[in-house]
mmCIF file of C-alpha atoms in Angstrom:
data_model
loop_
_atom_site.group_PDB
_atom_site.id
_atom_site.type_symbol
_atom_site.label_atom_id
_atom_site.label_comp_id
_atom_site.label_asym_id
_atom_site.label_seq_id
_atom_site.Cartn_x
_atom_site.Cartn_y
_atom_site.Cartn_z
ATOM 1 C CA UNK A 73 83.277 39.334 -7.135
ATOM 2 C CA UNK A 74 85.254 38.161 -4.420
ATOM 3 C CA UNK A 75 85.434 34.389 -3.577
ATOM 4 C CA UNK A 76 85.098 34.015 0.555
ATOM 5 C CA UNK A 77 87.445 31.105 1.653
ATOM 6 C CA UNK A 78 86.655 29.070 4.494
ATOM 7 C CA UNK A 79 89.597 26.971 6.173
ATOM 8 C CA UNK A 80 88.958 23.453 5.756
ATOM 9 C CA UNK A 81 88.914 22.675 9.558
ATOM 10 C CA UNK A 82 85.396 24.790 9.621
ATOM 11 C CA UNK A 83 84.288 22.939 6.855
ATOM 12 C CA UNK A 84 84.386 19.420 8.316
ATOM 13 C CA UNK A 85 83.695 20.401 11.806
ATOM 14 C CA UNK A 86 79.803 20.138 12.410
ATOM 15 C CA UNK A 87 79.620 16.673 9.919
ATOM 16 C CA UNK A 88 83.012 15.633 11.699
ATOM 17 C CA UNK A 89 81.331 16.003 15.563
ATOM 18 C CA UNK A 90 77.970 14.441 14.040
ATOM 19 C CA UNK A 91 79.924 11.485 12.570
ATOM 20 C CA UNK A 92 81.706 11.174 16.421
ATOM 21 C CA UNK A 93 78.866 11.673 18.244
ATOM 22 C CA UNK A 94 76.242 8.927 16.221
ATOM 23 C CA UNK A 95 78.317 7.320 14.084
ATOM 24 C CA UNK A 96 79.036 4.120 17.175
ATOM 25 C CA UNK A 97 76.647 1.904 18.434
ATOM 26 C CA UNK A 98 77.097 0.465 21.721
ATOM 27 C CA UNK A 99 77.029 -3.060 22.198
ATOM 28 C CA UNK A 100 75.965 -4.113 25.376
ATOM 29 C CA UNK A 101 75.783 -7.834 25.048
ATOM 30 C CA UNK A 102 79.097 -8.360 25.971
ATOM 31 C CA UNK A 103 78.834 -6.024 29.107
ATOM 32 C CA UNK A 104 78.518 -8.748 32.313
ATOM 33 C CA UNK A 105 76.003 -8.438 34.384
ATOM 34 C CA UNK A 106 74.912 -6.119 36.686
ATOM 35 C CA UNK A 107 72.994 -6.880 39.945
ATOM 36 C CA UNK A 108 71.697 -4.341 41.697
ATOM 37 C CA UNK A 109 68.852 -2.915 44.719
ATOM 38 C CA UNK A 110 65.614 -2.228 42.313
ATOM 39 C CA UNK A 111 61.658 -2.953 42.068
ATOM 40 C CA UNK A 112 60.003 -5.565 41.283
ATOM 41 C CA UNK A 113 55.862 -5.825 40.735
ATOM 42 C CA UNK A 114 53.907 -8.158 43.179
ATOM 43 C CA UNK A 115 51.064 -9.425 40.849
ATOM 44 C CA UNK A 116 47.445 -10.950 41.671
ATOM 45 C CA UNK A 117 45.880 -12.426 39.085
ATOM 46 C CA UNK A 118 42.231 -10.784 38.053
ATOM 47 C CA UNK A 119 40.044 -12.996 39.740
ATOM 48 C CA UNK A 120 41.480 -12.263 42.953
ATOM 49 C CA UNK A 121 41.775 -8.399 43.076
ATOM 50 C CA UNK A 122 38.320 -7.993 41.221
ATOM 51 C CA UNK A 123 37.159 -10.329 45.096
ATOM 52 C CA UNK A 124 35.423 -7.497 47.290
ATOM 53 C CA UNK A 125 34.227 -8.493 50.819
ATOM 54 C CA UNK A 126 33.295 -6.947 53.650
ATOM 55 C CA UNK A 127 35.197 -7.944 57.037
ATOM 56 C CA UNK A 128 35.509 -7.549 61.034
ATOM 57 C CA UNK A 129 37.249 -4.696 61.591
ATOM 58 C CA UNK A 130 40.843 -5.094 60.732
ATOM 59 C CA UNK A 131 43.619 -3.204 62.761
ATOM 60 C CA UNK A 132 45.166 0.344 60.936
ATOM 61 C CA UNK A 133 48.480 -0.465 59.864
ATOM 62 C CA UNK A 134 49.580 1.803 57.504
ATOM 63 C CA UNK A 135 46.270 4.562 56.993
ATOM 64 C CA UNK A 136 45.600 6.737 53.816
ATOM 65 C CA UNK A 137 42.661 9.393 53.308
ATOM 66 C CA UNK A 138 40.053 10.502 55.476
ATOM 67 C CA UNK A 139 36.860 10.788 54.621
ATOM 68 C CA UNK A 140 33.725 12.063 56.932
ATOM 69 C CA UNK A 141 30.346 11.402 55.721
ATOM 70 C CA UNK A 142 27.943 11.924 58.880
ATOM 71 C CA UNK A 143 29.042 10.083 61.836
ATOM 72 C CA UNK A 144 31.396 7.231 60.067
ATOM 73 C CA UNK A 145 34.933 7.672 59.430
ATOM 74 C CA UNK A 146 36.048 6.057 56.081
ATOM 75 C CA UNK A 147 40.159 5.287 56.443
ATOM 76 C CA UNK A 148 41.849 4.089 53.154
ATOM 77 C CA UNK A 149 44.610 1.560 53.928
ATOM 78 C CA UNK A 150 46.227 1.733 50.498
ATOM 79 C CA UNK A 151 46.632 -1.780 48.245
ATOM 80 C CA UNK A 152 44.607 -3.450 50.847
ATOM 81 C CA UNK A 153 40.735 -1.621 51.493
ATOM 82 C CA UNK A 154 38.910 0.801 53.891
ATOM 83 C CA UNK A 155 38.459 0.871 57.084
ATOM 84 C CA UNK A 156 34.616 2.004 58.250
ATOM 85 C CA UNK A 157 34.593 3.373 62.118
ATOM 86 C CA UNK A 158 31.831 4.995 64.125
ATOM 87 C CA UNK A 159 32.581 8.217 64.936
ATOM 88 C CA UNK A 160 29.624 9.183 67.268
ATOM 89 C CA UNK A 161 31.450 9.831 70.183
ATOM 90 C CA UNK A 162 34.895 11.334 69.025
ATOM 91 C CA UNK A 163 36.370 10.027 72.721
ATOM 92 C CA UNK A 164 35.944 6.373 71.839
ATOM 93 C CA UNK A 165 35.337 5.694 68.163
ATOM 94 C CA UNK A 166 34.325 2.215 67.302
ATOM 95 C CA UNK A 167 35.942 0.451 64.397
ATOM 96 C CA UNK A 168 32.565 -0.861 62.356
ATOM 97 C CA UNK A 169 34.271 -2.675 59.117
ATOM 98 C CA UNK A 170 37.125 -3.314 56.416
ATOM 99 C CA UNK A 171 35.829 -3.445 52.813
ATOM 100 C CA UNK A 172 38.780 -5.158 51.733
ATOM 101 C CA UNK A 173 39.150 -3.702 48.000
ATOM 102 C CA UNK A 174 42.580 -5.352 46.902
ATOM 103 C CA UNK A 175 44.802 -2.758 45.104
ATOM 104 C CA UNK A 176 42.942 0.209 46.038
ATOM 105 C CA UNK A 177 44.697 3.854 45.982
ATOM 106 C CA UNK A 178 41.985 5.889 46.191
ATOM 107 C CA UNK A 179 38.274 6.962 47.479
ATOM 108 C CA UNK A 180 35.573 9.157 47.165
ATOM 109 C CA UNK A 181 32.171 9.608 48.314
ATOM 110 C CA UNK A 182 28.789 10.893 47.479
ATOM 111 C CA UNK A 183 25.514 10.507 48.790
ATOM 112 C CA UNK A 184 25.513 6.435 50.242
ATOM 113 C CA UNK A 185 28.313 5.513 47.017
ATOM 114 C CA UNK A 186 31.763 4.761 47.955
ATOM 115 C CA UNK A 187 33.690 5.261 44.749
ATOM 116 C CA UNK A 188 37.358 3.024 44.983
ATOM 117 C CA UNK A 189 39.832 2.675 42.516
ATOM 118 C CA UNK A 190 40.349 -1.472 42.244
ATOM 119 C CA UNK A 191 43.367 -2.251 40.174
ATOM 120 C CA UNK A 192 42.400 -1.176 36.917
ATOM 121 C CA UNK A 193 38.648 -1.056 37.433
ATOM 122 C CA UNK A 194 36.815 1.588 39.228
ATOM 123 C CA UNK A 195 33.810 0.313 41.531
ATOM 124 C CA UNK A 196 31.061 1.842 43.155
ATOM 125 C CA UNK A 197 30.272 0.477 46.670
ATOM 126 C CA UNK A 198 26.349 0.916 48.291
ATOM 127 C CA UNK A 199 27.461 2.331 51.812
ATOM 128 C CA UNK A 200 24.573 2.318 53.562
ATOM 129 C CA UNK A 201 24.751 -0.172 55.205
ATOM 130 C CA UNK A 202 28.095 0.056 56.757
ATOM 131 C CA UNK A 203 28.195 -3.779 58.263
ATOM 132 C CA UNK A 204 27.132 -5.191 54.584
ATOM 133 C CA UNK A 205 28.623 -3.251 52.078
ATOM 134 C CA UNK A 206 28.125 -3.920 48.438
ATOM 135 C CA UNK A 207 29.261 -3.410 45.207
ATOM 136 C CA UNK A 208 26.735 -1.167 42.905
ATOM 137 C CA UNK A 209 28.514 -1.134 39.409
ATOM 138 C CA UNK A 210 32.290 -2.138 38.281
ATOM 139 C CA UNK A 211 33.740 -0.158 35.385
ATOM 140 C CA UNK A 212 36.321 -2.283 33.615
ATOM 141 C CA UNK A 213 39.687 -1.132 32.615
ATOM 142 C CA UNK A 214 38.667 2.330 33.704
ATOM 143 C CA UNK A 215 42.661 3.061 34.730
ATOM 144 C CA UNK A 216 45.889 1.959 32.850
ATOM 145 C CA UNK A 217 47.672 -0.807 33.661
ATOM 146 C CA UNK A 218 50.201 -0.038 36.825
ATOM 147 C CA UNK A 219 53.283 -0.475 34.666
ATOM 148 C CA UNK A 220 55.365 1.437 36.863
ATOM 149 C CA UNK A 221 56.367 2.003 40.332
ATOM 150 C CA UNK A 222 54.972 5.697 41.713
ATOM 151 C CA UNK A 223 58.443 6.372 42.564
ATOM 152 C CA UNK A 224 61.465 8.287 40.364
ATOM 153 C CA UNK A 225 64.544 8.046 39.239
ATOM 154 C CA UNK A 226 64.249 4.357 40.208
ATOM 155 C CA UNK A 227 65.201 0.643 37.979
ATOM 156 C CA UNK A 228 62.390 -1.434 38.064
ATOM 157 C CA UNK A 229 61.757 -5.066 36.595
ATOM 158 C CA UNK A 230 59.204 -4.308 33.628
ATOM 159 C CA UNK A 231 55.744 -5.147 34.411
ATOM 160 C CA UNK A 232 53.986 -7.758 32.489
ATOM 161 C CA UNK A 233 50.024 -7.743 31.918
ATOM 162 C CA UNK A 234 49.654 -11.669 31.687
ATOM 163 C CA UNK A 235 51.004 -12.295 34.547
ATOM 164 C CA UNK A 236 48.180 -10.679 36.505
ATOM 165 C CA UNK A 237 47.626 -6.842 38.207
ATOM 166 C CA UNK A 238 50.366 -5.170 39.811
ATOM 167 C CA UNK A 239 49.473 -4.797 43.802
ATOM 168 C CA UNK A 240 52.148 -3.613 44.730
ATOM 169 C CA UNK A 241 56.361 -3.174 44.488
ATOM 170 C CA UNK A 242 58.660 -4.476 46.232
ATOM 171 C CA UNK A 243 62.479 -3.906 46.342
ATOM 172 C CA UNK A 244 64.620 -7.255 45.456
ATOM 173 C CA UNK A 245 68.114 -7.890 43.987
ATOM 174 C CA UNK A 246 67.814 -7.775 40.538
ATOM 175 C CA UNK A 247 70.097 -8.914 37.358
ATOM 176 C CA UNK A 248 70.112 -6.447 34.425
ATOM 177 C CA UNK A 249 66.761 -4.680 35.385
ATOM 178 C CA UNK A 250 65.628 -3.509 31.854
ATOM 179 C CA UNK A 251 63.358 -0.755 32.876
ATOM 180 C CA UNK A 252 63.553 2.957 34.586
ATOM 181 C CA UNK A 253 61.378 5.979 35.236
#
């Protein structure tokens, strides 16, 4: 029987690159810091983004979805509410209401209910009467917490729960940013 022989540099080389490649731990805490351009979460506390009202009508500033449901218009302003305009005469359409829904993303409808997204709750709003809307049911924690900006490839200050429901994000100068997506 014949003995195969294997130079030693074959031997050693897969636990040699495994013992290069894991075998060092980086130590960051002597690093400096670094300030950079990144996000940081705008928070409301509960209380005030679970505060539905219905309002004048408010100007569009920056509009979302469209939704038709028989002569009104229903605009989505997103993080701030929906806009409610008559529609009747497509020449001069009259701006009825703002159901200001802090936090909103997005709507749906059926029948006279509104459904809206409201931080992490979802509500159902009682649209028929398009002056006085209402709020039917709330589902609590029906979404996950926002703990990250929609955007990718971005550093972002990590969100924190107890300091309320992320609104929105906004981009600030920011030491040692400890999260990314």
């Amino acid at each position: 029987m014949k003995q195969l022989s294997v130079p030693i540099f074959q031997r050693f080389t897969v636990p040699w690159l495994l013992l290069t490649m894991f075998g060092c731990e980086i130590n960051r805490e002597n690093e400096p810091d670094r300030t950079v351009q990144a996000l940081r979460p705008v928070y409301a506390s509960y209380e005030e983004v679970r505060t539905i009202q219905t309002l004048g009508p408010q100007p569009l500033k920056n509009p979302g979805k469209i939704y038709i449901k028989g002569r009104y218009l229903f605009i989505n302003e997103p993080g701030k509410g929906v806009h409610i305009v008559d529609n009747s005469d497509p020449a001069h359409p009259q701006k009825i209401s703002f159901v200001s829904v802090p936090a909103n993303v997005d709507m749906a409808i059926k029948e006279n209910v509104l459904y809206v997204d409201n931080g992490v709750d979802l509500v159902a709003l009682n649209i028929t009467d398009s002056r006085k809307v209402t709020v039917l049911k709330r589902i609590k924690d029906a979404y996950p917490y926002p703990s990250y900006p929609q955007q990718r490839g971005v550093q972002f200050e990590c969100a924190n729960p107890d300091k309320g429901v992320v609104v929105r994000w906004e981009t600030a100068t920011l030491t040692n940013p400890k999260c990314y997506r």
